[in-house]
């Protein structure tokens, strides 16, 4: 069972993604902003991060950059943006 950190400011999206992952047998931690994501990743390093691009506080791109400074955890970017 992997620990997955799901980071999305849209609580409904975070909960839906979290439920799918839990049904697949994973432990899920939900966080709703950039600073909280970084704090959670330090407190309990995840096996995978599902990360929204548009977040309050610190955007998802910057969260990913900061995670990469100390970790090689896989990151799946989640976005509703229409362009890369």
Coordinates of C-alpha atoms in Angstrom, one line a residue:
X1 CA 0.0 0.0 0.0
X2 CA 1.4 3.4 -1.0
X3 CA 0.9 6.6 0.8
X4 CA -0.4 9.2 -1.7
X5 CA -0.5 12.9 -1.1
X6 CA -3.4 14.5 -3.0
X7 CA -3.1 18.3 -3.3
X8 CA -6.0 20.3 -4.8
X9 CA -7.7 23.4 -3.6
X10 CA -11.0 22.1 -5.0
X11 CA -12.1 19.9 -2.1
X12 CA -14.5 18.0 -4.3
X13 CA -11.8 17.0 -6.8
X14 CA -9.4 16.1 -4.0
X15 CA -12.0 13.9 -2.3
X16 CA -13.0 12.1 -5.5
X17 CA -9.4 11.4 -6.4
X18 CA -8.7 10.3 -2.9
X19 CA -11.7 7.9 -2.8
X20 CA -10.5 6.2 -6.0
X21 CA -7.0 5.8 -4.6
X22 CA -8.4 4.5 -1.3
X23 CA -10.5 1.9 -3.2
X24 CA -7.4 0.8 -4.9
X25 CA -5.8 0.1 -1.5
X26 CA -3.7 3.2 -0.9
X27 CA -3.4 5.4 2.1
X28 CA -4.4 9.0 1.1
X29 CA -3.6 12.3 2.7
X30 CA -5.6 15.4 1.3
X31 CA -4.1 18.9 1.4
X32 CA -5.6 22.0 -0.1
X33 CA -2.7 24.5 -0.6
X34 CA 0.9 24.7 -1.6
X35 CA 2.4 25.4 1.9
X36 CA 0.4 22.6 3.4
X37 CA 1.6 20.2 0.7
X38 CA 5.3 21.0 1.4
X39 CA 4.8 20.7 5.2
X40 CA 3.0 17.4 4.8
X41 CA 5.7 16.0 2.5
X42 CA 8.3 16.8 5.1
X43 CA 6.3 15.4 8.0
X44 CA 5.4 12.2 6.3
X45 CA 7.1 11.6 2.9
X46 CA 4.7 10.2 0.4
X47 CA 5.2 7.5 -2.2
X48 CA 3.3 9.6 -4.8
X49 CA 2.1 13.1 -5.1
X50 CA -1.0 14.1 -7.1
X51 CA -0.6 17.8 -7.5
X52 CA -2.9 20.5 -8.9
X53 CA -1.1 23.3 -10.8
X54 CA -3.3 26.1 -9.6
X55 CA -3.0 26.3 -5.8
X56 CA -3.3 29.1 -3.2
X57 CA -0.1 30.2 -1.4
X58 CA 2.4 28.5 -3.6
X59 CA 1.4 27.1 -7.0
X60 CA 1.8 23.5 -8.0
X61 CA 4.8 24.1 -10.3
X62 CA 6.8 25.7 -7.4
X63 CA 5.7 23.0 -5.0
X64 CA 7.1 20.4 -7.5
X65 CA 10.3 22.4 -7.8
X66 CA 10.7 22.5 -4.0
X67 CA 9.9 18.8 -3.6
X68 CA 12.6 18.0 -6.2
X69 CA 15.2 19.7 -4.1
X70 CA 15.1 16.9 -1.5
X71 CA 13.1 14.1 -3.1
X72 CA 12.6 12.0 -6.2
X73 CA 9.0 11.2 -5.3
X74 CA 6.8 10.7 -8.4
X75 CA 4.5 13.6 -9.1
X76 CA 1.4 13.5 -11.2
X77 CA 0.3 17.0 -12.2
X78 CA -3.5 17.5 -12.2
X79 CA -4.9 20.5 -14.0
X80 CA -7.9 21.9 -15.7
X81 CA -5.8 24.2 -17.8
X82 CA -6.2 23.8 -21.6
X83 CA -2.6 24.3 -22.5
X84 CA 0.8 23.0 -21.3

